[in-house]
C-alpha atoms as a PDB file:
ATOM      1  CA  MET A   1     -93.399 -56.865   3.807  1.00  0.00           C
ATOM      2  CA  LYS A   2     -93.749 -57.924   0.157  1.00  0.00           C
ATOM      3  CA  PRO A   3     -92.223 -54.716  -1.301  1.00  0.00           C
ATOM      4  CA  PHE A   4     -89.145 -55.204   0.846  1.00  0.00           C
ATOM      5  CA  LEU A   5     -88.755 -58.794  -0.324  1.00  0.00           C
ATOM      6  CA  LYS A   6     -88.763 -57.450  -3.877  1.00  0.00           C
ATOM      7  CA  TYR A   7     -86.084 -54.911  -2.938  1.00  0.00           C
ATOM      8  CA  THR A   8     -84.025 -57.725  -1.438  1.00  0.00           C
ATOM      9  CA  ILE A   9     -84.259 -59.909  -4.528  1.00  0.00           C
ATOM     10  CA  CYS A  10     -83.356 -57.007  -6.813  1.00  0.00           C
ATOM     11  CA  LEU A  11     -80.356 -56.070  -4.691  1.00  0.00           C
ATOM     12  CA  CYS A  12     -79.105 -59.660  -4.654  1.00  0.00           C
ATOM     13  CA  LEU A  13     -79.398 -59.988  -8.430  1.00  0.00           C
ATOM     14  CA  LEU A  14     -77.640 -56.679  -8.998  1.00  0.00           C
ATOM     15  CA  GLY A  15     -74.898 -57.581  -6.566  1.00  0.00           C
ATOM     16  CA  PHE A  16     -74.096 -60.828  -8.350  1.00  0.00           C
ATOM     17  CA  ALA A  17     -74.381 -59.235 -11.797  1.00  0.00           C
ATOM     18  CA  LEU A  18     -71.842 -56.454 -11.142  1.00  0.00           C
ATOM     19  CA  SER A  19     -68.153 -57.144 -11.719  1.00  0.00           C
ATOM     20  CA  SER A  20     -65.628 -55.908  -9.189  1.00  0.00           C
ATOM     21  CA  GLU A  21     -61.995 -54.883  -9.594  1.00  0.00           C
ATOM     22  CA  LEU A  22     -61.550 -53.178  -6.243  1.00  0.00           C
ATOM     23  CA  ALA A  23     -62.971 -53.420  -2.790  1.00  0.00           C
ATOM     24  CA  ALA A  24     -65.599 -50.835  -1.931  1.00  0.00           C
ATOM     25  CA  GLN A  25     -67.068 -50.351   1.534  1.00  0.00           C
ATOM     26  CA  SER A  26     -70.349 -51.424   3.079  1.00  0.00           C
ATOM     27  CA  PHE A  27     -71.565 -47.880   3.974  1.00  0.00           C
ATOM     28  CA  PHE A  28     -74.524 -49.137   5.993  1.00  0.00           C
ATOM     29  CA  GLY A  29     -76.293 -45.767   5.899  1.00  0.00           C
ATOM     30  CA  TYR A  30     -79.619 -46.888   7.349  1.00  0.00           C
ATOM     31  CA  GLN A  31     -80.762 -45.415  10.657  1.00  0.00           C
ATOM     32  CA  THR A  32     -81.330 -48.207  13.167  1.00  0.00           C
ATOM     33  CA  ILE A  33     -80.804 -48.862  16.848  1.00  0.00           C
ATOM     34  CA  GLY A  34     -78.383 -51.712  16.144  1.00  0.00           C
ATOM     35  CA  ARG A  35     -74.931 -51.216  17.631  1.00  0.00           C
ATOM     36  CA  ASN A  36     -73.171 -54.286  16.170  1.00  0.00           C
ATOM     37  CA  THR A  37     -73.373 -55.663  12.637  1.00  0.00           C
ATOM     38  CA  PHE A  38     -71.551 -58.741  11.365  1.00  0.00           C
ATOM     39  CA  PHE A  39     -71.682 -58.781   7.573  1.00  0.00           C
ATOM     40  CA  PHE A  40     -70.688 -60.802   4.514  1.00  0.00           C
ATOM     41  CA  SER A  41     -69.752 -59.644   1.020  1.00  0.00           C
ATOM     42  CA  VAL A  42     -69.529 -61.134  -2.469  1.00  0.00           C
ATOM     43  CA  ALA A  43     -67.554 -59.818  -5.432  1.00  0.00           C
ATOM     44  CA  TRP A  44     -66.358 -60.869  -8.862  1.00  0.00           C
ATOM     45  CA  GLN A  45     -62.885 -59.979 -10.154  1.00  0.00           C
ATOM     46  CA  GLY A  46     -62.504 -62.441 -12.986  1.00  0.00           C
ATOM     47  CA  LYS A  47     -62.973 -65.028 -10.216  1.00  0.00           C
ATOM     48  CA  PRO A  48     -65.290 -65.114  -7.215  1.00  0.00           C
ATOM     49  CA  LEU A  49     -64.338 -63.513  -3.896  1.00  0.00           C
ATOM     50  CA  VAL A  50     -66.032 -63.788  -0.533  1.00  0.00           C
ATOM     51  CA  GLY A  51     -65.564 -61.628   2.527  1.00  0.00           C
ATOM     52  CA  ALA A  52     -66.662 -61.071   6.100  1.00  0.00           C
ATOM     53  CA  GLY A  53     -66.485 -58.111   8.446  1.00  0.00           C
ATOM     54  CA  TYR A  54     -67.751 -56.261  11.496  1.00  0.00           C
ATOM     55  CA  ASN A  55     -69.335 -52.815  11.870  1.00  0.00           C
ATOM     56  CA  TYR A  56     -69.608 -50.949  15.191  1.00  0.00           C
ATOM     57  CA  ARG A  57     -71.993 -47.997  15.426  1.00  0.00           C
ATOM     58  CA  ILE A  58     -71.307 -45.023  17.741  1.00  0.00           C
ATOM     59  CA  PHE A  59     -74.459 -43.054  18.550  1.00  0.00           C
ATOM     60  CA  GLY A  60     -74.722 -39.262  18.877  1.00  0.00           C
ATOM     61  CA  ASN A  61     -76.566 -36.438  17.097  1.00  0.00           C
ATOM     62  CA  SER A  62     -76.035 -38.582  14.002  1.00  0.00           C
ATOM     63  CA  PHE A  63     -74.004 -41.796  14.179  1.00  0.00           C
ATOM     64  CA  SER A  64     -70.549 -43.008  13.180  1.00  0.00           C
ATOM     65  CA  ASP A  65     -69.669 -46.456  11.838  1.00  0.00           C
ATOM     66  CA  ILE A  66     -66.271 -48.094  12.311  1.00  0.00           C
ATOM     67  CA  SER A  67     -65.817 -51.230  10.215  1.00  0.00           C
ATOM     68  CA  ALA A  68     -63.233 -53.837   9.204  1.00  0.00           C
ATOM     69  CA  GLU A  69     -63.471 -56.465   6.466  1.00  0.00           C
ATOM     70  CA  ILE A  70     -61.311 -59.197   4.918  1.00  0.00           C
ATOM     71  CA  ARG A  71     -61.798 -60.879   1.528  1.00  0.00           C
ATOM     72  CA  PHE A  72     -60.268 -63.882  -0.183  1.00  0.00           C
ATOM     73  CA  PRO A  73     -60.589 -65.385  -3.671  1.00  0.00           C
ATOM     74  CA  LEU A  74     -62.815 -68.438  -3.394  1.00  0.00           C
ATOM     75  CA  ASN A  75     -60.212 -70.750  -4.924  1.00  0.00           C
ATOM     76  CA  SER A  76     -57.413 -69.727  -2.523  1.00  0.00           C
ATOM     77  CA  MET A  77     -59.073 -68.877   0.755  1.00  0.00           C
ATOM     78  CA  TYR A  78     -56.929 -68.269   3.847  1.00  0.00           C
ATOM     79  CA  THR A  79     -53.622 -68.765   1.994  1.00  0.00           C
ATOM     80  CA  PHE A  80     -52.851 -65.024   2.077  1.00  0.00           C
ATOM     81  CA  ASP A  81     -51.386 -65.271  -1.439  1.00  0.00           C
ATOM     82  CA  GLU A  82     -54.218 -62.925  -2.430  1.00  0.00           C
ATOM     83  CA  TYR A  83     -56.497 -60.973  -0.120  1.00  0.00           C
ATOM     84  CA  GLN A  84     -58.078 -57.583   0.553  1.00  0.00           C
ATOM     85  CA  LEU A  85     -58.277 -55.838   3.939  1.00  0.00           C
ATOM     86  CA  ILE A  86     -60.561 -52.810   4.385  1.00  0.00           C
ATOM     87  CA  ALA A  87     -60.894 -50.714   7.535  1.00  0.00           C
ATOM     88  CA  GLY A  88     -62.311 -47.281   8.135  1.00  0.00           C
ATOM     89  CA  TRP A  89     -65.016 -44.858   9.205  1.00  0.00           C
ATOM     90  CA  TYR A  90     -68.366 -43.634   7.817  1.00  0.00           C
ATOM     91  CA  LYS A  91     -70.732 -40.906   9.052  1.00  0.00           C
ATOM     92  CA  PRO A  92     -73.912 -39.141   7.819  1.00  0.00           C
ATOM     93  CA  LEU A  93     -73.588 -35.431   8.539  1.00  0.00           C
ATOM     94  CA  ALA A  94     -77.303 -35.241   9.452  1.00  0.00           C
ATOM     95  CA  LEU A  95     -80.242 -37.606   9.942  1.00  0.00           C
ATOM     96  CA  GLN A  96     -82.953 -36.335   7.601  1.00  0.00           C
ATOM     97  CA  LYS A  97     -84.611 -37.276   4.330  1.00  0.00           C
ATOM     98  CA  THR A  98     -81.808 -35.798   2.231  1.00  0.00           C
ATOM     99  CA  PHE A  99     -78.290 -35.742   3.648  1.00  0.00           C
ATOM    100  CA  VAL A 100     -74.584 -36.022   2.850  1.00  0.00           C
ATOM    101  CA  ALA A 101     -72.396 -38.755   4.302  1.00  0.00           C
ATOM    102  CA  VAL A 102     -68.613 -39.048   4.305  1.00  0.00           C
ATOM    103  CA  GLY A 103     -66.213 -41.959   4.684  1.00  0.00           C
ATOM    104  CA  SER A 104     -62.497 -42.650   4.992  1.00  0.00           C
ATOM    105  CA  HIS A 105     -61.128 -46.178   4.509  1.00  0.00           C
ATOM    106  CA  LEU A 106     -57.753 -47.845   4.114  1.00  0.00           C
ATOM    107  CA  ARG A 107     -57.562 -50.708   1.604  1.00  0.00           C
ATOM    108  CA  LEU A 108     -54.649 -53.155   1.707  1.00  0.00           C
ATOM    109  CA  GLN A 109     -54.657 -55.385  -1.381  1.00  0.00           C
ATOM    110  CA  LYS A 110     -52.349 -58.252  -2.298  1.00  0.00           C
ATOM    111  CA  GLU A 111     -52.977 -59.557  -5.790  1.00  0.00           C
ATOM    112  CA  THR A 112     -51.339 -61.438  -8.662  1.00  0.00           C
ATOM    113  CA  ASN A 113     -51.068 -59.789 -12.083  1.00  0.00           C
ATOM    114  CA  GLY A 114     -49.581 -62.254 -14.549  1.00  0.00           C
ATOM    115  CA  ASP A 115     -46.192 -63.269 -13.125  1.00  0.00           C
ATOM    116  CA  GLN A 116     -46.129 -60.369 -10.668  1.00  0.00           C
ATOM    117  CA  GLN A 117     -47.382 -60.330  -7.090  1.00  0.00           C
ATOM    118  CA  VAL A 118     -48.323 -56.771  -6.141  1.00  0.00           C
ATOM    119  CA  THR A 119     -49.221 -55.267  -2.752  1.00  0.00           C
ATOM    120  CA  LYS A 120     -51.016 -51.896  -2.627  1.00  0.00           C
ATOM    121  CA  LEU A 121     -52.199 -49.607   0.163  1.00  0.00           C
ATOM    122  CA  LEU A 122     -54.953 -47.167  -0.831  1.00  0.00           C
ATOM    123  CA  LEU A 123     -56.723 -44.402   1.084  1.00  0.00           C
ATOM    124  CA  ALA A 124     -60.353 -44.056  -0.055  1.00  0.00           C
ATOM    125  CA  LEU A 125     -61.966 -40.674   0.725  1.00  0.00           C
ATOM    126  CA  THR A 126     -65.678 -40.779  -0.083  1.00  0.00           C
ATOM    127  CA  GLY A 127     -68.660 -38.439  -0.252  1.00  0.00           C
ATOM    128  CA  LEU A 128     -72.225 -39.746  -0.567  1.00  0.00           C
ATOM    129  CA  PRO A 129     -75.097 -37.297  -1.271  1.00  0.00           C
ATOM    130  CA  SER A 130     -78.037 -39.480  -0.223  1.00  0.00           C
ATOM    131  CA  TYR A 131     -81.818 -39.731   0.026  1.00  0.00           C
ATOM    132  CA  ALA A 132     -83.852 -41.844   2.448  1.00  0.00           C
ATOM    133  CA  TYR A 133     -86.381 -43.603   0.192  1.00  0.00           C
ATOM    134  CA  VAL A 134     -87.873 -45.667   3.048  1.00  0.00           C
ATOM    135  CA  ARG A 135     -88.146 -44.235   6.560  1.00  0.00           C
ATOM    136  CA  SER A 136     -90.242 -46.580   8.688  1.00  0.00           C
ATOM    137  CA  LEU A 137     -88.566 -48.385  11.548  1.00  0.00           C
ATOM    138  CA  THR A 138     -91.907 -49.783  12.776  1.00  0.00           C
ATOM    139  CA  ASP A 139     -93.413 -51.060   9.502  1.00  0.00           C
ATOM    140  CA  GLY A 140     -90.537 -53.038   8.106  1.00  0.00           C
ATOM    141  CA  GLY A 141     -87.571 -51.067   6.871  1.00  0.00           C
ATOM    142  CA  TYR A 142     -85.314 -48.072   6.383  1.00  0.00           C
ATOM    143  CA  GLY A 143     -83.249 -47.462   3.268  1.00  0.00           C
ATOM    144  CA  THR A 144     -81.057 -44.847   1.634  1.00  0.00           C
ATOM    145  CA  ALA A 145     -79.805 -44.328  -1.923  1.00  0.00           C
ATOM    146  CA  GLY A 146     -77.405 -41.835  -3.402  1.00  0.00           C
ATOM    147  CA  LEU A 147     -74.343 -40.974  -5.417  1.00  0.00           C
ATOM    148  CA  ARG A 148     -70.879 -42.212  -4.461  1.00  0.00           C
ATOM    149  CA  ILE A 149     -67.718 -40.243  -5.252  1.00  0.00           C
ATOM    150  CA  THR A 150     -64.340 -41.561  -4.056  1.00  0.00           C
ATOM    151  CA  TYR A 151     -60.772 -40.346  -4.463  1.00  0.00           C
ATOM    152  CA  ALA A 152     -58.401 -43.234  -3.712  1.00  0.00           C
ATOM    153  CA  PRO A 153     -54.662 -42.583  -4.106  1.00  0.00           C
ATOM    154  CA  VAL A 154     -52.309 -45.575  -3.938  1.00  0.00           C
ATOM    155  CA  LEU A 155     -50.228 -44.473  -0.957  1.00  0.00           C
ATOM    156  CA  PHE A 156     -47.709 -47.282  -1.380  1.00  0.00           C
ATOM    157  CA  ALA A 157     -47.153 -50.140  -3.837  1.00  0.00           C
ATOM    158  CA  SER A 158     -44.576 -52.905  -4.009  1.00  0.00           C
ATOM    159  CA  VAL A 159     -43.826 -55.755  -6.388  1.00  0.00           C
ATOM    160  CA  LYS A 160     -42.550 -58.993  -4.831  1.00  0.00           C
ATOM    161  CA  GLY A 161     -38.883 -59.364  -5.627  1.00  0.00           C
ATOM    162  CA  GLY A 162     -38.877 -55.944  -7.281  1.00  0.00           C
ATOM    163  CA  ASP A 163     -39.423 -52.241  -6.694  1.00  0.00           C
ATOM    164  CA  SER A 164     -41.612 -50.290  -4.298  1.00  0.00           C
ATOM    165  CA  GLN A 165     -43.046 -46.798  -4.709  1.00  0.00           C
ATOM    166  CA  ALA A 166     -45.031 -44.155  -2.835  1.00  0.00           C
ATOM    167  CA  LEU A 167     -48.013 -42.489  -4.540  1.00  0.00           C
ATOM    168  CA  ALA A 168     -47.837 -44.995  -7.382  1.00  0.00           C
ATOM    169  CA  ALA A 169     -51.254 -44.010  -8.792  1.00  0.00           C
ATOM    170  CA  HIS A 170     -54.385 -41.937  -8.214  1.00  0.00           C
ATOM    171  CA  ARG A 171     -57.872 -43.392  -8.601  1.00  0.00           C
ATOM    172  CA  LEU A 172     -61.268 -41.776  -9.086  1.00  0.00           C
ATOM    173  CA  GLU A 173     -64.495 -43.745  -8.472  1.00  0.00           C
ATOM    174  CA  ILE A 174     -67.951 -42.449  -9.422  1.00  0.00           C
ATOM    175  CA  GLY A 175     -71.131 -44.434  -8.954  1.00  0.00           C
ATOM    176  CA  ALA A 176     -74.124 -45.144  -6.744  1.00  0.00           C
ATOM    177  CA  HIS A 177     -74.946 -46.626  -3.363  1.00  0.00           C
ATOM    178  CA  MET A 178     -78.118 -48.248  -2.055  1.00  0.00           C
ATOM    179  CA  ASP A 179     -78.882 -49.859   1.290  1.00  0.00           C
ATOM    180  CA  LEU A 180     -81.903 -51.369   2.995  1.00  0.00           C
ATOM    181  CA  HIS A 181     -82.611 -52.491   6.560  1.00  0.00           C
ATOM    182  CA  LEU A 182     -85.416 -54.999   7.152  1.00  0.00           C
ATOM    183  CA  GLU A 183     -87.338 -55.430  10.417  1.00  0.00           C
ATOM    184  CA  ARG A 184     -84.453 -54.013  12.490  1.00  0.00           C
ATOM    185  CA  SER A 185     -82.482 -57.203  11.902  1.00  0.00           C
ATOM    186  CA  MET A 186     -81.170 -57.656   8.330  1.00  0.00           C
ATOM    187  CA  GLY A 187     -79.083 -55.065   6.469  1.00  0.00           C
ATOM    188  CA  LEU A 188     -78.266 -55.005   2.750  1.00  0.00           C
ATOM    189  CA  SER A 189     -75.879 -52.680   0.925  1.00  0.00           C
ATOM    190  CA  LEU A 190     -74.917 -52.326  -2.752  1.00  0.00           C
ATOM    191  CA  ASN A 191     -72.161 -50.229  -4.338  1.00  0.00           C
ATOM    192  CA  GLY A 192     -71.833 -49.932  -8.105  1.00  0.00           C
ATOM    193  CA  PHE A 193     -69.344 -47.552  -9.701  1.00  0.00           C
ATOM    194  CA  LEU A 194     -66.947 -46.750 -12.536  1.00  0.00           C
ATOM    195  CA  TYR A 195     -63.310 -46.092 -11.769  1.00  0.00           C
ATOM    196  CA  LYS A 196     -60.261 -44.804 -13.595  1.00  0.00           C
ATOM    197  CA  SER A 197     -56.595 -44.852 -12.588  1.00  0.00           C
ATOM    198  CA  PHE A 198     -54.268 -41.948 -13.226  1.00  0.00           C
ATOM    199  CA  THR A 199     -50.811 -43.526 -13.248  1.00  0.00           C
ATOM    200  CA  PRO A 200     -47.550 -41.542 -13.536  1.00  0.00           C
ATOM    201  CA  THR A 201     -45.226 -42.610 -16.342  1.00  0.00           C
ATOM    202  CA  SER A 202     -42.671 -43.648 -13.707  1.00  0.00           C
ATOM    203  CA  SER A 203     -45.143 -45.872 -11.819  1.00  0.00           C
ATOM    204  CA  ILE A 204     -44.312 -49.522 -11.177  1.00  0.00           C
ATOM    205  CA  LEU A 205     -48.007 -50.421 -11.548  1.00  0.00           C
ATOM    206  CA  THR A 206     -49.674 -51.589 -14.750  1.00  0.00           C
ATOM    207  CA  LYS A 207     -51.390 -48.699 -16.531  1.00  0.00           C
ATOM    208  CA  ASN A 208     -55.165 -48.987 -17.107  1.00  0.00           C
ATOM    209  CA  PRO A 209     -56.246 -45.632 -18.582  1.00  0.00           C
ATOM    210  CA  ASN A 210     -59.856 -46.600 -19.418  1.00  0.00           C
ATOM    211  CA  TRP A 211     -62.927 -46.354 -17.210  1.00  0.00           C
ATOM    212  CA  ARG A 212     -63.880 -49.764 -15.803  1.00  0.00           C
ATOM    213  CA  GLY A 213     -66.848 -51.074 -13.846  1.00  0.00           C
ATOM    214  CA  ALA A 214     -66.878 -52.411 -10.280  1.00  0.00           C
ATOM    215  CA  GLY A 215     -69.353 -53.336  -7.580  1.00  0.00           C
ATOM    216  CA  ASP A 216     -69.889 -54.976  -4.201  1.00  0.00           C
ATOM    217  CA  PHE A 217     -72.872 -56.479  -2.412  1.00  0.00           C
ATOM    218  CA  TYR A 218     -73.127 -56.790   1.379  1.00  0.00           C
ATOM    219  CA  TRP A 219     -75.564 -58.324   3.799  1.00  0.00           C
ATOM    220  CA  GLY A 220     -75.431 -58.478   7.582  1.00  0.00           C
ATOM    221  CA  SER A 221     -77.405 -58.985  10.770  1.00  0.00           C
ATOM    222  CA  THR A 222     -77.566 -56.560  13.700  1.00  0.00           C
ATOM    223  CA  TYR A 223     -77.800 -57.536  17.332  1.00  0.00           C
ATOM    224  CA  LEU A 224     -77.311 -56.010  20.802  1.00  0.00           C
ATOM    225  CA  LEU A 225     -79.825 -53.243  20.113  1.00  0.00           C
ATOM    226  CA  ASN A 226     -79.203 -49.882  21.776  1.00  0.00           C
ATOM    227  CA  ARG A 227     -82.559 -49.379  23.508  1.00  0.00           C
ATOM    228  CA  ASN A 228     -81.455 -46.755  26.057  1.00  0.00           C
END
């Protein structure tokens, strides 16, 4: 069990050390018999954010995850002046030591930039070439690690009291993913990536042409095991 405690500590430290500009997704890629996972997330976007969500696993030849999450800045929780909603689907294409997983998630973000309050709807299409670095369900854990590539166009954006626009920007995210499941009960997930926005000259959104860093850390507990 000691090696897995070390993994846990490292993941926690990395999760708090990474800065985050955008919501990622949990991508709980580990193979378990847990059907339901309630999870929590932490992020940093110039100020701390906290989130909570739910993941439902559909079993088959592989499995499919359907998840939903909400986040608030710590200093303005539940006011809905700023928040992030994430909902979508994730699936490994095969259950083996090396595999490719795919995901599709909608991100609804309401944020304040200076004097402007902006609402954005993004569609995140993700591919994750992955490797199972731990594969023991009986001796303590199962974990996967891999690359994370996401194309996330801004389908719609609006400025409060101002203009609105479709396809206001295009975003590319490139990074890494790591997850770990301990004793069939506790799941951890870490996403770290660089992203860049490609904004048309006519866009109503602020232009940020440089690559920037982002990251998210998740932890959750499974229950209602699928033993049949």
